[in-house]
Tab-separated table of C-alpha atoms in Angstrom:
chain	number	residue	atom	x	y	z
A	1	UNK	CA	-279.360	-120.593	-119.143
A	2	UNK	CA	-278.725	-116.740	-119.121
A	3	UNK	CA	-275.979	-115.006	-117.335
A	4	UNK	CA	-278.741	-113.118	-115.684
A	5	UNK	CA	-280.380	-116.296	-114.130
A	6	UNK	CA	-276.375	-117.763	-113.349
A	7	UNK	CA	-275.942	-114.563	-111.554
A	8	UNK	CA	-279.297	-114.905	-109.536
A	9	UNK	CA	-278.704	-118.378	-109.233
A	10	UNK	CA	-275.074	-117.914	-107.717
A	11	UNK	CA	-276.852	-115.121	-105.404
A	12	UNK	CA	-279.021	-117.592	-103.897
A	13	UNK	CA	-276.273	-119.877	-103.033
A	14	UNK	CA	-274.276	-117.379	-101.538
A	15	UNK	CA	-277.327	-116.423	-99.360
A	16	UNK	CA	-277.444	-119.829	-98.139
A	17	UNK	CA	-273.628	-119.714	-96.815
A	18	UNK	CA	-274.272	-116.032	-95.126
A	19	UNK	CA	-276.839	-117.474	-93.307
A	20	UNK	CA	-274.619	-120.293	-92.548
A	21	UNK	CA	-271.757	-118.241	-91.508
A	22	UNK	CA	-273.408	-115.572	-89.831
A	23	UNK	CA	-275.032	-118.333	-87.760
A	24	UNK	CA	-271.762	-119.683	-86.597
A	25	UNK	CA	-270.660	-116.103	-85.464
A	26	UNK	CA	-273.781	-115.486	-83.567
A	27	UNK	CA	-273.229	-118.891	-81.760
A	28	UNK	CA	-269.932	-117.773	-79.824
A	29	UNK	CA	-272.275	-115.232	-78.042
A	30	UNK	CA	-274.238	-117.799	-76.695
A	31	UNK	CA	-273.339	-119.788	-73.719
A	32	UNK	CA	-269.544	-119.318	-74.474
A	33	UNK	CA	-269.465	-115.873	-72.589
A	34	UNK	CA	-270.735	-117.465	-69.368
A	35	UNK	CA	-267.992	-119.975	-68.884
A	36	UNK	CA	-265.376	-117.799	-70.391
A	37	UNK	CA	-265.770	-115.267	-67.946
A	38	UNK	CA	-265.851	-117.302	-65.108
A	39	UNK	CA	-262.511	-118.407	-66.060
A	40	UNK	CA	-260.979	-115.070	-65.624
A	41	UNK	CA	-262.560	-114.905	-61.758
A	42	UNK	CA	-265.517	-112.855	-62.708
A	43	UNK	CA	-268.398	-113.910	-59.916
A	44	UNK	CA	-272.276	-115.157	-61.146
A	45	UNK	CA	-273.442	-111.512	-60.637
A	46	UNK	CA	-270.644	-109.755	-62.607
A	47	UNK	CA	-271.687	-112.222	-65.174
A	48	UNK	CA	-275.206	-111.666	-65.078
A	49	UNK	CA	-274.524	-107.913	-65.391
A	50	UNK	CA	-272.722	-108.465	-68.114
A	51	UNK	CA	-275.133	-110.429	-69.852
A	52	UNK	CA	-278.315	-108.256	-68.830
A	53	UNK	CA	-276.309	-105.313	-70.668
A	54	UNK	CA	-276.326	-107.663	-73.843
A	55	UNK	CA	-280.348	-108.546	-73.534
A	56	UNK	CA	-281.154	-104.811	-72.728
A	57	UNK	CA	-278.934	-102.933	-75.522
A	58	UNK	CA	-280.867	-105.889	-77.991
A	59	UNK	CA	-283.802	-104.971	-76.431
A	60	UNK	CA	-283.738	-101.201	-77.205
A	61	UNK	CA	-282.030	-101.924	-80.698
A	62	UNK	CA	-284.837	-103.826	-82.541
A	63	UNK	CA	-286.878	-101.115	-83.671
A	64	UNK	CA	-284.093	-98.669	-84.302
A	65	UNK	CA	-281.853	-101.606	-85.946
A	66	UNK	CA	-285.215	-102.308	-87.924
A	67	UNK	CA	-286.067	-98.237	-88.843
A	68	UNK	CA	-282.174	-98.239	-89.906
A	69	UNK	CA	-282.482	-100.995	-92.208
A	70	UNK	CA	-285.613	-99.637	-93.980
A	71	UNK	CA	-283.955	-96.239	-94.407
A	72	UNK	CA	-280.867	-97.735	-96.001
A	73	UNK	CA	-281.452	-98.145	-99.809
A	74	UNK	CA	-278.678	-100.453	-99.868
A	75	UNK	CA	-279.501	-103.689	-97.777
A	76	UNK	CA	-275.847	-105.463	-98.265
A	77	UNK	CA	-274.081	-102.480	-96.729
A	78	UNK	CA	-276.276	-102.698	-93.525
A	79	UNK	CA	-275.665	-106.340	-93.422
A	80	UNK	CA	-271.804	-105.965	-93.696
A	81	UNK	CA	-271.410	-102.723	-90.984
A	82	UNK	CA	-273.251	-105.424	-88.588
A	83	UNK	CA	-270.911	-108.281	-88.915
A	84	UNK	CA	-268.117	-105.973	-88.585
A	85	UNK	CA	-269.300	-104.649	-85.560
A	86	UNK	CA	-269.726	-108.336	-84.571
A	87	UNK	CA	-266.260	-109.022	-85.553
A	88	UNK	CA	-265.210	-106.205	-83.711
A	89	UNK	CA	-267.337	-107.226	-80.521
A	90	UNK	CA	-265.674	-110.745	-80.523
A	91	UNK	CA	-261.759	-109.266	-80.704
A	92	UNK	CA	-262.808	-107.299	-77.789
A	93	UNK	CA	-263.960	-110.471	-75.715
A	94	UNK	CA	-260.976	-111.821	-77.000
A	95	UNK	CA	-258.213	-109.305	-76.155
A	96	UNK	CA	-259.118	-108.077	-72.858
A	97	UNK	CA	-261.902	-109.512	-70.639
A	98	UNK	CA	-262.443	-106.840	-68.464
A	99	UNK	CA	-265.394	-104.781	-67.630
A	100	UNK	CA	-265.249	-102.135	-70.065
A	101	UNK	CA	-264.290	-103.944	-73.088
A	102	UNK	CA	-266.910	-106.646	-72.080
A	103	UNK	CA	-269.749	-104.093	-71.636
A	104	UNK	CA	-268.664	-102.166	-74.869
A	105	UNK	CA	-268.665	-105.634	-76.648
A	106	UNK	CA	-272.099	-106.663	-75.364
A	107	UNK	CA	-274.123	-103.430	-76.676
A	108	UNK	CA	-272.097	-103.494	-80.316
A	109	UNK	CA	-273.563	-106.564	-80.165
A	110	UNK	CA	-277.011	-106.387	-79.289
A	111	UNK	CA	-277.081	-103.340	-81.876
A	112	UNK	CA	-275.352	-104.869	-84.567
A	113	UNK	CA	-277.292	-108.090	-84.252
A	114	UNK	CA	-280.870	-105.823	-84.704
A	115	UNK	CA	-279.628	-104.767	-88.032
A	116	UNK	CA	-278.172	-107.868	-89.260
A	117	UNK	CA	-281.621	-110.017	-88.984
A	118	UNK	CA	-283.468	-107.265	-90.775
A	119	UNK	CA	-281.138	-107.165	-93.240
A	120	UNK	CA	-280.758	-110.486	-94.323
A	121	UNK	CA	-284.831	-110.686	-94.388
A	122	UNK	CA	-284.438	-107.574	-96.800
A	123	UNK	CA	-282.095	-109.384	-98.923
A	124	UNK	CA	-283.915	-112.278	-99.157
A	125	UNK	CA	-287.103	-110.897	-100.202
A	126	UNK	CA	-285.398	-108.579	-102.820
A	127	UNK	CA	-283.707	-111.465	-104.234
A	128	UNK	CA	-286.989	-113.652	-104.616
A	129	UNK	CA	-290.147	-111.433	-104.362
A	130	UNK	CA	-292.735	-111.940	-101.892
A	131	UNK	CA	-294.009	-115.323	-103.886
A	132	UNK	CA	-291.597	-117.232	-103.138
A	133	UNK	CA	-290.513	-115.836	-99.310
A	134	UNK	CA	-292.202	-118.527	-97.520
A	135	UNK	CA	-289.602	-121.097	-99.412
A	136	UNK	CA	-286.888	-118.959	-99.148
A	137	UNK	CA	-287.307	-118.349	-95.327
A	138	UNK	CA	-287.482	-121.668	-94.499
A	139	UNK	CA	-284.087	-122.517	-96.489
A	140	UNK	CA	-282.368	-119.647	-94.750
A	141	UNK	CA	-283.519	-121.062	-91.417
A	142	UNK	CA	-282.061	-124.630	-92.543
A	143	UNK	CA	-278.605	-123.024	-93.278
A	144	UNK	CA	-278.715	-121.346	-90.283
A	145	UNK	CA	-279.513	-124.262	-87.975
A	146	UNK	CA	-276.745	-125.876	-89.666
A	147	UNK	CA	-273.879	-123.377	-88.960
A	148	UNK	CA	-275.203	-122.852	-85.571
A	149	UNK	CA	-275.077	-127.319	-84.609
A	150	UNK	CA	-271.170	-126.929	-86.508
A	151	UNK	CA	-270.517	-123.651	-84.724
A	152	UNK	CA	-271.264	-125.165	-81.225
A	153	UNK	CA	-268.992	-128.806	-82.149
A	154	UNK	CA	-265.943	-126.582	-83.397
A	155	UNK	CA	-266.483	-123.676	-80.619
A	156	UNK	CA	-266.326	-126.764	-77.498
A	157	UNK	CA	-263.415	-128.251	-79.175
A	158	UNK	CA	-261.306	-124.781	-79.241
A	159	UNK	CA	-262.795	-124.474	-76.009
A	160	UNK	CA	-261.447	-127.884	-74.642
A	161	UNK	CA	-258.243	-128.433	-76.437
A	162	UNK	CA	-256.738	-124.647	-76.746
A	163	UNK	CA	-258.639	-122.212	-74.275
A	164	UNK	CA	-261.749	-119.961	-73.890
A	165	UNK	CA	-260.540	-116.841	-74.985
A	166	UNK	CA	-259.874	-119.220	-78.767
A	167	UNK	CA	-263.366	-119.224	-79.175
A	168	UNK	CA	-263.590	-115.590	-79.474
A	169	UNK	CA	-260.909	-115.481	-82.144
A	170	UNK	CA	-262.525	-118.026	-83.817
A	171	UNK	CA	-265.694	-116.612	-83.774
A	172	UNK	CA	-263.919	-113.344	-85.027
A	173	UNK	CA	-262.511	-115.281	-88.216
A	174	UNK	CA	-265.712	-117.016	-89.213
A	175	UNK	CA	-266.977	-113.809	-89.795
A	176	UNK	CA	-264.714	-113.057	-92.680
A	177	UNK	CA	-266.231	-115.709	-94.720
A	178	UNK	CA	-269.631	-114.090	-93.936
A	179	UNK	CA	-268.616	-111.211	-95.564
A	180	UNK	CA	-267.093	-112.882	-98.486
A	181	UNK	CA	-270.456	-114.527	-99.051
A	182	UNK	CA	-272.651	-111.280	-98.776
A	183	UNK	CA	-270.311	-109.706	-101.517
A	184	UNK	CA	-271.337	-112.548	-104.081
A	185	UNK	CA	-274.905	-111.423	-103.788
A	186	UNK	CA	-275.955	-109.473	-106.309
A	187	UNK	CA	-279.534	-107.388	-105.221
A	188	UNK	CA	-280.274	-106.112	-108.532
A	189	UNK	CA	-284.123	-105.223	-108.690
A	190	UNK	CA	-285.656	-108.068	-110.682
A	191	UNK	CA	-283.135	-110.102	-111.864
A	192	UNK	CA	-284.993	-113.286	-112.818
A	193	UNK	CA	-288.404	-111.465	-114.218
A	194	UNK	CA	-290.597	-114.608	-114.475
A	195	UNK	CA	-289.702	-115.672	-110.834
A	196	UNK	CA	-289.915	-112.807	-109.197
A	197	UNK	CA	-293.915	-111.621	-109.647
A	198	UNK	CA	-293.408	-108.920	-107.473
A	199	UNK	CA	-293.886	-105.575	-109.090
A	200	UNK	CA	-293.139	-101.679	-108.063
A	201	UNK	CA	-295.774	-99.720	-106.722
A	202	UNK	CA	-296.580	-96.489	-105.181
A	203	UNK	CA	-296.647	-97.976	-102.109
A	204	UNK	CA	-292.608	-99.226	-102.583
A	205	UNK	CA	-291.735	-95.554	-102.697
A	206	UNK	CA	-289.486	-94.702	-99.975
A	207	UNK	CA	-291.003	-91.387	-99.909
A	208	UNK	CA	-294.225	-93.112	-98.846
A	209	UNK	CA	-293.679	-95.403	-96.443
A	210	UNK	CA	-296.756	-95.840	-93.915
A	211	UNK	CA	-296.051	-94.253	-90.586
A	212	UNK	CA	-295.186	-95.788	-87.160
A	213	UNK	CA	-298.625	-95.071	-85.899
A	214	UNK	CA	-300.362	-96.432	-88.657
A	215	UNK	CA	-298.248	-99.559	-88.290
A	216	UNK	CA	-299.320	-99.859	-84.424
A	217	UNK	CA	-302.635	-99.636	-85.680
A	218	UNK	CA	-302.596	-102.849	-87.304
A	219	UNK	CA	-304.621	-105.239	-85.792
A	220	UNK	CA	-302.749	-108.011	-87.221
A	221	UNK	CA	-299.506	-106.716	-86.220
A	222	UNK	CA	-300.180	-106.020	-82.601
A	223	UNK	CA	-302.181	-109.846	-82.440
A	224	UNK	CA	-299.052	-111.219	-83.740
A	225	UNK	CA	-296.572	-109.453	-81.363
A	226	UNK	CA	-299.047	-110.254	-78.388
A	227	UNK	CA	-298.719	-113.836	-79.476
A	228	UNK	CA	-294.828	-113.592	-79.431
A	229	UNK	CA	-294.679	-112.506	-75.899
A	230	UNK	CA	-296.761	-115.246	-74.817
A	231	UNK	CA	-294.479	-117.900	-76.783
A	232	UNK	CA	-291.306	-116.095	-75.498
A	233	UNK	CA	-292.709	-116.034	-71.999
A	234	UNK	CA	-293.595	-120.080	-72.048
A	235	UNK	CA	-290.160	-121.060	-74.194
A	236	UNK	CA	-287.487	-119.081	-72.934
A	237	UNK	CA	-287.003	-120.139	-69.334
A	238	UNK	CA	-287.866	-123.853	-70.386
A	239	UNK	CA	-284.588	-125.802	-70.816
A	240	UNK	CA	-282.733	-123.833	-68.633
A	241	UNK	CA	-285.038	-124.966	-65.493
A	242	UNK	CA	-284.956	-128.089	-66.544
A	243	UNK	CA	-281.549	-128.694	-67.053
A	244	UNK	CA	-281.136	-127.054	-63.343
A	245	UNK	CA	-282.951	-129.536	-61.878
A	246	UNK	CA	-282.345	-132.816	-63.624
A	247	UNK	CA	-278.959	-132.507	-64.460
A	248	UNK	CA	-277.441	-131.748	-60.641
A	249	UNK	CA	-275.037	-133.881	-59.803
A	250	UNK	CA	-274.307	-135.846	-62.898
A	251	UNK	CA	-271.121	-134.933	-63.182
A	252	UNK	CA	-268.796	-134.631	-66.247
A	253	UNK	CA	-271.532	-135.936	-68.771
A	254	UNK	CA	-273.509	-132.841	-68.048
A	255	UNK	CA	-271.910	-131.089	-70.677
A	256	UNK	CA	-272.599	-133.420	-73.320
A	257	UNK	CA	-276.374	-133.621	-72.315
A	258	UNK	CA	-276.550	-130.126	-72.373
A	259	UNK	CA	-274.627	-129.985	-75.631
A	260	UNK	CA	-277.261	-132.375	-77.601
A	261	UNK	CA	-280.325	-130.104	-75.822
A	262	UNK	CA	-278.887	-127.458	-78.405
A	263	UNK	CA	-277.960	-129.484	-81.066
A	264	UNK	CA	-281.105	-131.809	-81.714
A	265	UNK	CA	-283.333	-128.791	-82.104
A	266	UNK	CA	-281.121	-127.510	-84.467
A	267	UNK	CA	-281.340	-130.381	-86.341
A	268	UNK	CA	-285.063	-130.613	-86.166
A	269	UNK	CA	-284.859	-126.993	-87.724
A	270	UNK	CA	-282.662	-127.998	-90.253
A	271	UNK	CA	-285.130	-130.909	-91.452
A	272	UNK	CA	-288.707	-129.015	-90.888
A	273	UNK	CA	-287.887	-124.924	-91.786
A	274	UNK	CA	-288.150	-125.675	-95.655
A	275	UNK	CA	-291.007	-127.770	-95.261
A	276	UNK	CA	-292.945	-124.975	-92.829
A	277	UNK	CA	-292.095	-122.088	-95.582
A	278	UNK	CA	-293.661	-124.126	-98.165
A	279	UNK	CA	-296.541	-125.156	-96.136
A	280	UNK	CA	-297.112	-121.700	-95.264
A	281	UNK	CA	-297.652	-120.727	-99.170
A	282	UNK	CA	-299.742	-123.314	-99.687
A	283	UNK	CA	-302.319	-123.352	-96.433
A	284	UNK	CA	-301.761	-120.020	-94.805
A	285	UNK	CA	-300.144	-119.017	-91.574
A	286	UNK	CA	-302.806	-120.003	-88.958
A	287	UNK	CA	-302.079	-123.550	-89.324
A	288	UNK	CA	-298.701	-123.717	-89.304
A	289	UNK	CA	-298.509	-121.211	-86.104
A	290	UNK	CA	-301.201	-123.422	-84.476
A	291	UNK	CA	-299.000	-126.326	-84.738
A	292	UNK	CA	-295.484	-125.077	-83.473
A	293	UNK	CA	-296.963	-122.953	-80.805
A	294	UNK	CA	-298.771	-126.327	-79.829
A	295	UNK	CA	-295.631	-127.722	-78.865
A	296	UNK	CA	-295.006	-125.350	-76.048
A	297	UNK	CA	-297.542	-126.511	-73.651
A	298	UNK	CA	-296.804	-129.850	-74.394
A	299	UNK	CA	-293.470	-129.746	-73.651
A	300	UNK	CA	-293.788	-127.880	-70.544
A	301	UNK	CA	-295.929	-130.330	-69.228
A	302	UNK	CA	-293.296	-133.289	-70.383
A	303	UNK	CA	-290.556	-131.325	-68.614
A	304	UNK	CA	-292.692	-131.113	-65.206
A	305	UNK	CA	-292.644	-134.809	-65.113
A	306	UNK	CA	-289.555	-135.832	-66.302
A	307	UNK	CA	-286.913	-136.864	-63.429
A	308	UNK	CA	-284.168	-138.562	-65.595
A	309	UNK	CA	-281.385	-136.368	-67.504
A	310	UNK	CA	-281.544	-138.065	-70.487
A	311	UNK	CA	-285.225	-137.744	-71.304
A	312	UNK	CA	-284.710	-133.955	-72.014
A	313	UNK	CA	-283.089	-134.966	-75.374
A	314	UNK	CA	-286.032	-136.453	-76.721
A	315	UNK	CA	-288.458	-133.774	-74.956
A	316	UNK	CA	-286.369	-131.137	-76.662
A	317	UNK	CA	-287.446	-132.545	-80.336
A	318	UNK	CA	-290.443	-130.330	-79.730
A	319	UNK	CA	-288.457	-127.430	-79.267
A	320	UNK	CA	-287.118	-128.126	-82.768
A	321	UNK	CA	-290.857	-127.815	-83.787
A	322	UNK	CA	-291.632	-124.803	-82.322
A	323	UNK	CA	-288.465	-123.151	-83.521
A	324	UNK	CA	-288.495	-124.077	-86.971
A	325	UNK	CA	-292.587	-122.258	-87.037
A	326	UNK	CA	-291.256	-119.094	-85.327
A	327	UNK	CA	-288.067	-118.494	-87.338
A	328	UNK	CA	-289.845	-119.030	-90.722
A	329	UNK	CA	-293.316	-117.124	-89.587
A	330	UNK	CA	-291.736	-114.144	-87.717
A	331	UNK	CA	-290.156	-112.752	-91.172
A	332	UNK	CA	-292.914	-114.023	-93.517
A	333	UNK	CA	-295.869	-112.274	-91.283
A	334	UNK	CA	-293.786	-109.002	-90.878
A	335	UNK	CA	-293.716	-109.247	-95.312
A	336	UNK	CA	-297.723	-109.911	-94.846
A	337	UNK	CA	-298.324	-106.985	-92.600
A	338	UNK	CA	-295.679	-103.989	-93.795
A	339	UNK	CA	-293.867	-105.680	-96.694
A	340	UNK	CA	-295.082	-103.500	-99.207
A	341	UNK	CA	-295.344	-100.617	-96.816
A	342	UNK	CA	-291.720	-99.715	-96.392
A	343	UNK	CA	-291.662	-100.855	-93.057
A	344	UNK	CA	-290.754	-104.302	-93.476
A	345	UNK	CA	-287.689	-104.018	-91.463
A	346	UNK	CA	-289.215	-102.026	-88.840
A	347	UNK	CA	-291.911	-104.525	-88.149
A	348	UNK	CA	-289.054	-107.220	-87.846
A	349	UNK	CA	-287.815	-105.103	-85.019
A	350	UNK	CA	-290.779	-104.675	-83.408
A	351	UNK	CA	-291.734	-108.315	-83.432
A	352	UNK	CA	-288.069	-108.843	-82.099
A	353	UNK	CA	-288.910	-106.342	-79.634
A	354	UNK	CA	-292.164	-108.418	-78.194
A	355	UNK	CA	-289.657	-111.517	-78.136
A	356	UNK	CA	-287.324	-109.642	-76.045
A	357	UNK	CA	-289.760	-108.624	-73.501
A	358	UNK	CA	-291.571	-112.077	-73.536
A	359	UNK	CA	-288.227	-113.916	-72.849
A	360	UNK	CA	-287.440	-111.506	-70.206
A	361	UNK	CA	-290.748	-112.096	-68.115
A	362	UNK	CA	-289.991	-115.603	-68.728
A	363	UNK	CA	-286.835	-116.266	-67.003
A	364	UNK	CA	-287.618	-113.483	-64.160
A	365	UNK	CA	-290.884	-115.100	-63.389
A	366	UNK	CA	-290.189	-118.838	-63.892
A	367	UNK	CA	-287.562	-118.434	-61.356
A	368	UNK	CA	-289.180	-116.679	-59.088
A	369	UNK	CA	-292.051	-119.305	-59.034
A	370	UNK	CA	-289.652	-122.238	-59.063
A	371	UNK	CA	-287.938	-120.595	-55.954
A	372	UNK	CA	-290.786	-120.337	-53.772
A	373	UNK	CA	-293.092	-123.125	-55.086
A	374	UNK	CA	-291.436	-125.397	-57.006
A	375	UNK	CA	-290.269	-126.531	-60.308
A	376	UNK	CA	-292.724	-128.265	-61.227
A	377	UNK	CA	-295.395	-125.267	-60.526
A	378	UNK	CA	-293.167	-123.471	-62.353
A	379	UNK	CA	-293.460	-125.682	-65.347
A	380	UNK	CA	-297.334	-125.716	-64.907
A	381	UNK	CA	-297.061	-121.704	-65.793
A	382	UNK	CA	-295.243	-121.974	-68.609
A	383	UNK	CA	-297.438	-124.599	-69.892
A	384	UNK	CA	-300.308	-122.038	-68.952
A	385	UNK	CA	-298.415	-119.258	-70.886
A	386	UNK	CA	-298.151	-121.889	-74.079
A	387	UNK	CA	-301.519	-122.505	-73.632
A	388	UNK	CA	-302.629	-119.063	-74.022
A	389	UNK	CA	-300.498	-118.685	-77.162
A	390	UNK	CA	-302.534	-121.105	-79.038
A	391	UNK	CA	-305.667	-119.751	-77.671
A	392	UNK	CA	-304.827	-116.240	-78.965
A	393	UNK	CA	-303.544	-117.826	-82.418
A	394	UNK	CA	-306.750	-119.812	-82.945
A	395	UNK	CA	-309.130	-116.952	-81.452
A	396	UNK	CA	-307.736	-113.622	-82.935
A	397	UNK	CA	-305.202	-114.136	-84.843
A	398	UNK	CA	-306.245	-113.251	-88.454
A	399	UNK	CA	-305.067	-115.245	-91.796
A	400	UNK	CA	-302.021	-112.803	-93.511
A	401	UNK	CA	-301.675	-114.591	-96.397
A	402	UNK	CA	-302.795	-113.094	-99.148
A	403	UNK	CA	-303.772	-115.119	-102.254
A	404	UNK	CA	-302.102	-114.186	-105.700
A	405	UNK	CA	-305.107	-112.695	-107.161
A	406	UNK	CA	-305.534	-110.553	-104.913
A	407	UNK	CA	-301.916	-109.738	-104.602
A	408	UNK	CA	-301.198	-109.171	-108.230
A	409	UNK	CA	-304.494	-106.989	-108.628
A	410	UNK	CA	-303.053	-104.822	-105.563
A	411	UNK	CA	-299.933	-104.616	-107.049
A	412	UNK	CA	-300.834	-103.382	-110.737
A	413	UNK	CA	-300.868	-99.605	-110.264
A	414	UNK	CA	-304.002	-97.459	-111.380
A	415	UNK	CA	-303.539	-96.137	-114.878
A	416	UNK	CA	-304.278	-92.075	-114.415
A	417	UNK	CA	-306.663	-90.863	-116.610
A	418	UNK	CA	-306.123	-87.910	-119.000
């Protein structure tokens, strides 16, 4: 094996670990924030405001974050700065849980996350090319899911046996091996010519990027963005609504049930993501999207009939299926739509904005309906949104996978005539 092949294999292994440790870090900014702030006498209203600042900053940063990664030639530098910003956010949380540092930390974390996600996708496509991107994205999702599950367990133990503050010191510490893994990735163009079939074309010239207006007129991008809104409109509020209803009065066991509801889907994602990536390359995007989206209305209807908290965990296995499909397909379809036009990361940012809109609407609308008409009606509404997502994929979503022959033809530049 040549040195170039060894370097490429080493970079791919480093990318595995990068996804693992990045997921470790991001886990610290989940449910642990609310319990940490509550332990420092924050009211529920103040905690909600802080979390809303983080949500809004993430939504606002989706498109600028993607555009910034597109504009930077060095995608590794973009990922490094994002990780450093997340370390800074974690240290702010740990050192001073007062209003101003917490709000600054939420804003920094929101923008950094919106740069980190497209930067990882860009590094992946640089290493493996368009032909093998589906398989690579599936592998990324597997390692990220394992990282999330491991981090949830570690942070739970640190929070239980040390203090809630220790979770954020651990979050900052786990970001350091992520930087080490990033430094071991070499993204020189086409390190392995046999494996990477993508050839540079005039479209890849950063000076000839497609305009934002042209991207926003692309039917494939608009249709999938609408599918994303409906997906998150159905999905985002589902577990919170179910957990709040059926775990009331459980006592000490409630945390174990909630933890299982988080860890079990991550295990499903870890097992299924590589299969999703390979199948999307073999059979096309639409059949896989239909499979993952179809789990949404089924899950909502099952939750509507669940009365035992211990049934939450098997129903949550369907969330693992949906998450595996969505996590792989979003960056893969972005590569289909805009990967060869210099707008790959901007497209990921636009899809992320659509996800944020859907998630925000989901929690607001589902809570309003549950308060006035009951949880069962709210679950039926979430099931309806999921069914609409499935219908939109089936009726309107075009197939975005390009055949190898067509792609190779498109990638060969015209020979200029004398």
